[in-house]
């Protein structure tokens, strides 16, 4: 059974003090005791400190393990600080001109260091309007993963990597995709994984939806069996919103576990 995952992406917001307070408040409102960003950072095993299921992730990582890359952070440098990392976010693709090939190398570097990675893919509005959304996302998945050994990425138990379908036109715009469309794209993603020889046809790789997720629309996504959670930007900075999203996703997780 695939895990249900809710990831918050705070982007370039918060100071260390703000982040600790935000994590504490979200933790309290989701009834997860004793969780702060600082506590999580301090532990050697931050995947699920105290069995809370809460972990810290980085927002990007360099594709090399070490070298003369001033200002960059490598996957091994995150040891003890984070257990997850996002790669290929559309803001990195846009602002740092990251290509699928480079993002694929980041994914490999992250996995080699034992990080659980969230690979982001998603089409622009013009692509969706032109009926090209499926092809674009299919191409991104293939472009990022074609050069990788599926076994090395360790996607099969849902603990290796996760894919977030994030239509670019929905990120930070207040305009979310429809649940059915996101589920269809999750199907396209898994079809691409299957053709890249991922065992289980990609069925074991969690697929999240991201793009203006809020407490008012999370149910639409969690109602889709193909969607395993959400990557949440703006709403993850609002404790009540994030707590409500986590709570709704928790209901889905419980229902899926009981089925
Ligand atoms: C994101 O940045 O990944 C994101 C989904 O942002 P938002 O929820 O604000 O649209």
Tab-separated table of C-alpha atoms and ligand atoms in Angstrom:
chain	number	residue	atom	x	y	z
A	1	UNK	CA	0.000	0.000	0.000
A	2	UNK	CA	1.353	3.419	-0.912
A	3	UNK	CA	1.861	5.884	1.945
A	4	UNK	CA	-0.189	9.078	2.168
A	5	UNK	CA	2.183	12.057	2.220
A	6	UNK	CA	1.527	15.749	2.864
A	7	UNK	CA	4.569	17.940	2.243
A	8	UNK	CA	4.748	21.639	3.014
A	9	UNK	CA	7.032	23.805	0.887
A	10	UNK	CA	7.872	26.988	2.769
A	11	UNK	CA	10.072	28.260	-0.075
A	12	UNK	CA	12.083	31.406	0.811
A	13	UNK	CA	9.833	32.299	3.710
A	14	UNK	CA	10.429	32.313	7.479
A	15	UNK	CA	13.453	32.981	9.645
A	16	UNK	CA	14.790	30.178	11.870
A	17	UNK	CA	12.668	31.568	14.708
A	18	UNK	CA	9.572	31.826	12.514
A	19	UNK	CA	10.121	28.314	11.177
A	20	UNK	CA	10.393	26.831	14.658
A	21	UNK	CA	7.228	28.613	15.730
A	22	UNK	CA	5.385	27.580	12.584
A	23	UNK	CA	6.429	23.936	12.963
A	24	UNK	CA	5.459	23.984	16.645
A	25	UNK	CA	2.061	25.470	15.881
A	26	UNK	CA	1.323	23.108	13.024
A	27	UNK	CA	2.516	20.208	15.195
A	28	UNK	CA	0.229	21.284	18.027
A	29	UNK	CA	-2.763	21.748	15.773
A	30	UNK	CA	-2.246	18.353	14.170
A	31	UNK	CA	-1.914	16.905	17.682
A	32	UNK	CA	1.653	15.813	17.059
A	33	UNK	CA	3.446	16.371	20.341
A	34	UNK	CA	6.959	17.645	20.755
A	35	UNK	CA	7.686	18.500	17.177
A	36	UNK	CA	9.663	21.532	16.123
A	37	UNK	CA	11.897	22.073	13.144
A	38	UNK	CA	14.763	22.377	15.582
A	39	UNK	CA	13.936	19.111	17.362
A	40	UNK	CA	13.624	17.331	14.076
A	41	UNK	CA	16.913	18.765	12.864
A	42	UNK	CA	18.646	17.654	16.033
A	43	UNK	CA	17.779	13.986	15.733
A	44	UNK	CA	19.945	11.485	13.862
A	45	UNK	CA	16.827	9.784	12.529
A	46	UNK	CA	14.483	12.483	11.447
A	47	UNK	CA	12.361	10.353	9.153
A	48	UNK	CA	9.766	9.956	11.865
A	49	UNK	CA	10.997	11.265	15.208
A	50	UNK	CA	8.951	9.763	18.040
A	51	UNK	CA	6.872	7.935	15.475
A	52	UNK	CA	5.162	11.184	14.610
A	53	UNK	CA	5.496	10.676	10.892
A	54	UNK	CA	6.895	14.176	10.631
A	55	UNK	CA	10.167	14.826	8.833
A	56	UNK	CA	12.238	17.709	7.518
A	57	UNK	CA	13.106	18.174	3.860
A	58	UNK	CA	15.342	20.435	1.816
A	59	UNK	CA	14.003	22.383	-1.155
A	60	UNK	CA	16.757	21.487	-3.604
A	61	UNK	CA	20.088	19.715	-3.814
A	62	UNK	CA	23.151	19.831	-6.069
A	63	UNK	CA	23.679	17.048	-8.585
A	64	UNK	CA	27.262	16.369	-7.451
A	65	UNK	CA	28.152	14.894	-4.080
A	66	UNK	CA	31.039	17.342	-3.552
A	67	UNK	CA	33.119	19.886	-5.441
A	68	UNK	CA	33.891	23.539	-6.072
A	69	UNK	CA	30.305	24.766	-6.281
A	70	UNK	CA	30.132	27.867	-4.103
A	71	UNK	CA	26.734	28.402	-2.565
A	72	UNK	CA	25.409	24.976	-3.439
A	73	UNK	CA	24.307	22.249	-1.011
A	74	UNK	CA	25.059	18.609	-1.764
A	75	UNK	CA	22.997	15.639	-0.647
A	76	UNK	CA	25.672	14.362	1.764
A	77	UNK	CA	25.773	17.845	3.365
A	78	UNK	CA	22.154	17.320	4.415
A	79	UNK	CA	23.043	14.298	6.518
A	80	UNK	CA	21.446	14.698	9.935
A	81	UNK	CA	19.548	17.798	8.825
A	82	UNK	CA	16.937	16.474	6.422
A	83	UNK	CA	15.603	13.169	5.178
A	84	UNK	CA	13.586	14.473	2.243
A	85	UNK	CA	14.360	16.776	-0.654
A	86	UNK	CA	12.382	18.367	-3.476
A	87	UNK	CA	13.909	18.254	-6.950
A	88	UNK	CA	12.633	19.817	-10.161
A	89	UNK	CA	10.238	22.336	-8.623
A	90	UNK	CA	8.883	24.588	-11.371
A	91	UNK	CA	10.420	27.621	-9.642
A	92	UNK	CA	13.853	25.973	-9.990
A	93	UNK	CA	13.118	25.063	-13.595
A	94	UNK	CA	12.075	28.688	-14.236
A	95	UNK	CA	14.654	30.599	-12.158
A	96	UNK	CA	17.684	28.342	-12.494
A	97	UNK	CA	16.886	26.975	-15.967
A	98	UNK	CA	17.052	23.416	-14.658
A	99	UNK	CA	16.587	20.777	-17.336
A	100	UNK	CA	15.057	17.328	-16.968
A	101	UNK	CA	18.502	15.807	-17.437
A	102	UNK	CA	19.966	17.892	-14.587
A	103	UNK	CA	16.980	17.167	-12.362
A	104	UNK	CA	17.450	13.460	-13.023
A	105	UNK	CA	21.041	13.774	-11.818
A	106	UNK	CA	19.851	15.549	-8.673
A	107	UNK	CA	17.418	12.721	-8.028
A	108	UNK	CA	20.188	10.138	-8.354
A	109	UNK	CA	22.460	12.178	-6.053
A	110	UNK	CA	19.685	12.471	-3.486
A	111	UNK	CA	18.937	8.761	-3.547
A	112	UNK	CA	22.617	7.861	-3.357
A	113	UNK	CA	22.756	9.814	-0.099
A	114	UNK	CA	19.642	8.057	1.194
A	115	UNK	CA	17.310	11.036	0.896
A	116	UNK	CA	13.686	10.499	-0.014
A	117	UNK	CA	13.046	12.703	-3.021
A	118	UNK	CA	9.968	14.446	-4.356
A	119	UNK	CA	10.322	14.897	-8.097
A	120	UNK	CA	8.077	17.683	-9.418
A	121	UNK	CA	6.585	17.674	-12.894
A	122	UNK	CA	3.806	19.719	-14.460
A	123	UNK	CA	2.702	21.534	-17.560
A	124	UNK	CA	2.318	25.243	-18.329
A	125	UNK	CA	-1.139	26.703	-18.969
A	126	UNK	CA	-0.483	27.028	-22.704
A	127	UNK	CA	0.325	23.319	-22.826
A	128	UNK	CA	-2.905	22.375	-21.082
A	129	UNK	CA	-4.947	24.687	-23.272
A	130	UNK	CA	-3.355	23.124	-26.340
A	131	UNK	CA	-4.102	19.601	-25.117
A	132	UNK	CA	-0.414	18.873	-24.563
A	133	UNK	CA	-0.432	18.394	-20.767
A	134	UNK	CA	-0.138	14.614	-20.965
A	135	UNK	CA	2.748	14.719	-23.445
A	136	UNK	CA	4.640	17.376	-21.488
A	137	UNK	CA	4.433	15.497	-18.200
A	138	UNK	CA	5.229	12.189	-19.861
A	139	UNK	CA	8.299	13.820	-21.404
A	140	UNK	CA	9.397	15.296	-18.070
A	141	UNK	CA	9.142	11.952	-16.282
A	142	UNK	CA	11.096	10.226	-19.035
A	143	UNK	CA	13.616	13.062	-19.301
A	144	UNK	CA	14.317	12.961	-15.574
A	145	UNK	CA	14.381	9.199	-15.169
A	146	UNK	CA	15.474	7.675	-18.463
A	147	UNK	CA	19.145	7.601	-17.519
A	148	UNK	CA	18.505	6.137	-14.057
A	149	UNK	CA	18.436	2.595	-12.837
A	150	UNK	CA	14.956	2.086	-11.285
A	151	UNK	CA	16.459	-0.223	-8.670
A	152	UNK	CA	18.940	2.452	-7.587
A	153	UNK	CA	16.120	4.959	-7.144
A	154	UNK	CA	14.356	2.472	-4.881
A	155	UNK	CA	10.876	3.605	-5.723
A	156	UNK	CA	9.296	0.240	-5.235
A	157	UNK	CA	8.434	0.423	-1.572
A	158	UNK	CA	7.239	3.999	-1.718
A	159	UNK	CA	10.200	5.085	0.380
A	160	UNK	CA	12.583	5.945	-2.401
A	161	UNK	CA	10.988	8.678	-4.354
A	162	UNK	CA	7.652	10.313	-4.870
A	163	UNK	CA	6.384	12.289	-7.833
A	164	UNK	CA	4.420	15.502	-7.383
A	165	UNK	CA	2.177	16.496	-10.263
A	166	UNK	CA	2.181	20.281	-10.063
A	167	UNK	CA	0.612	22.085	-13.015
A	168	UNK	CA	2.573	25.336	-13.208
A	169	UNK	CA	-0.571	27.405	-13.777
A	170	UNK	CA	-1.931	26.220	-10.423
A	171	UNK	CA	1.098	27.071	-8.291
A	172	UNK	CA	0.482	30.088	-6.103
A	173	UNK	CA	-2.428	31.247	-8.257
A	174	UNK	CA	-5.404	30.133	-6.207
A	175	UNK	CA	-6.553	28.136	-9.223
A	176	UNK	CA	-6.303	24.407	-8.577
A	177	UNK	CA	-6.618	21.532	-11.011
A	178	UNK	CA	-9.703	19.354	-10.787
A	179	UNK	CA	-9.274	16.144	-8.852
A	180	UNK	CA	-10.205	14.045	-11.869
A	181	UNK	CA	-7.617	15.801	-14.045
A	182	UNK	CA	-4.918	15.315	-11.417
A	183	UNK	CA	-5.823	11.626	-11.193
A	184	UNK	CA	-5.603	11.305	-14.959
A	185	UNK	CA	-2.136	12.850	-14.886
A	186	UNK	CA	-1.127	10.489	-12.084
A	187	UNK	CA	-2.115	7.690	-14.444
A	188	UNK	CA	0.053	9.195	-17.172
A	189	UNK	CA	2.972	9.433	-14.749
A	190	UNK	CA	2.634	5.785	-13.737
A	191	UNK	CA	2.332	4.740	-17.386
A	192	UNK	CA	5.637	6.499	-18.065
A	193	UNK	CA	7.212	4.746	-15.070
A	194	UNK	CA	5.945	1.403	-16.334
A	195	UNK	CA	7.513	1.965	-19.729
A	196	UNK	CA	10.789	2.827	-17.998
A	197	UNK	CA	10.788	-0.635	-16.417
A	198	UNK	CA	9.777	0.319	-12.908
A	199	UNK	CA	8.568	-2.899	-11.372
A	200	UNK	CA	4.912	-2.907	-10.487
A	201	UNK	CA	4.350	-0.528	-13.375
A	202	UNK	CA	5.002	2.435	-11.129
A	203	UNK	CA	2.088	1.441	-8.923
A	204	UNK	CA	4.251	1.590	-5.823
A	205	UNK	CA	5.458	5.144	-6.421
A	206	UNK	CA	3.337	7.692	-4.542
A	207	UNK	CA	1.987	10.531	-6.684
A	208	UNK	CA	1.049	13.796	-4.969
A	209	UNK	CA	-0.904	16.732	-6.308
A	210	UNK	CA	0.393	20.269	-5.831
A	211	UNK	CA	-1.031	23.622	-6.902
A	212	UNK	CA	-3.147	25.884	-4.687
A	213	UNK	CA	-4.084	23.052	-2.333
A	214	UNK	CA	-6.192	24.319	0.576
A	215	UNK	CA	-8.425	22.842	3.247
A	216	UNK	CA	-11.361	23.698	0.965
A	217	UNK	CA	-10.160	21.509	-1.916
A	218	UNK	CA	-7.953	18.773	-0.413
A	219	UNK	CA	-10.878	16.330	-0.282
A	220	UNK	CA	-11.263	16.523	-4.046
A	221	UNK	CA	-7.732	15.172	-4.452
A	222	UNK	CA	-7.745	12.653	-1.615
A	223	UNK	CA	-10.970	11.190	-3.037
A	224	UNK	CA	-8.933	10.011	-6.027
A	225	UNK	CA	-7.315	6.608	-5.379
A	226	UNK	CA	-4.479	7.535	-7.766
A	227	UNK	CA	-3.469	10.538	-5.615
A	228	UNK	CA	-1.480	9.848	-2.462
A	229	UNK	CA	-1.306	13.273	-0.864
A	230	UNK	CA	-0.307	16.842	-1.544
A	231	UNK	CA	2.635	19.187	-1.923
A	232	UNK	CA	1.417	22.385	-0.302
A	233	UNK	CA	2.975	25.814	-0.799
A	234	UNK	CA	1.151	28.902	0.437
A	235	UNK	CA	-1.282	27.058	2.706
A	236	UNK	CA	1.602	25.359	4.534
A	237	UNK	CA	2.520	28.758	5.992
A	238	UNK	CA	-0.894	28.979	7.673
A	239	UNK	CA	-1.060	26.618	10.665
A	240	UNK	CA	-4.834	26.195	10.649
A	241	UNK	CA	-4.925	25.501	6.931
A	242	UNK	CA	-2.030	23.048	7.062
A	243	UNK	CA	-3.454	21.267	10.086
A	244	UNK	CA	-6.813	20.911	8.329
A	245	UNK	CA	-5.135	19.555	5.188
A	246	UNK	CA	-3.137	17.032	7.233
A	247	UNK	CA	-6.266	16.018	9.123
A	248	UNK	CA	-8.219	15.399	5.915
A	249	UNK	CA	-5.341	13.427	4.399
A	250	UNK	CA	-5.130	11.453	7.647
A	251	UNK	CA	-8.738	10.348	7.212
A	252	UNK	CA	-7.874	9.055	3.754
A	253	UNK	CA	-4.803	7.262	5.076
A	254	UNK	CA	-6.897	5.559	7.757
A	255	UNK	CA	-9.593	4.591	5.280
A	256	UNK	CA	-7.069	3.155	2.848
A	257	UNK	CA	-5.359	1.226	5.634
A	258	UNK	CA	-8.696	-0.246	6.719
A	259	UNK	CA	-9.761	-1.235	3.191
B	1	LIG	C1	4.339	24.671	-4.599
B	1	LIG	O1	5.054	25.652	-4.549
B	1	LIG	O2	4.815	23.542	-4.769
B	1	LIG	C2	2.910	24.868	-4.484
B	1	LIG	C3	2.117	23.867	-4.753
B	1	LIG	O3	2.501	26.125	-4.102
B	1	LIG	P1	0.971	26.566	-3.782
B	1	LIG	O4	0.366	25.511	-2.890
B	1	LIG	O5	1.108	27.877	-3.107
B	1	LIG	O6	0.268	26.640	-5.081
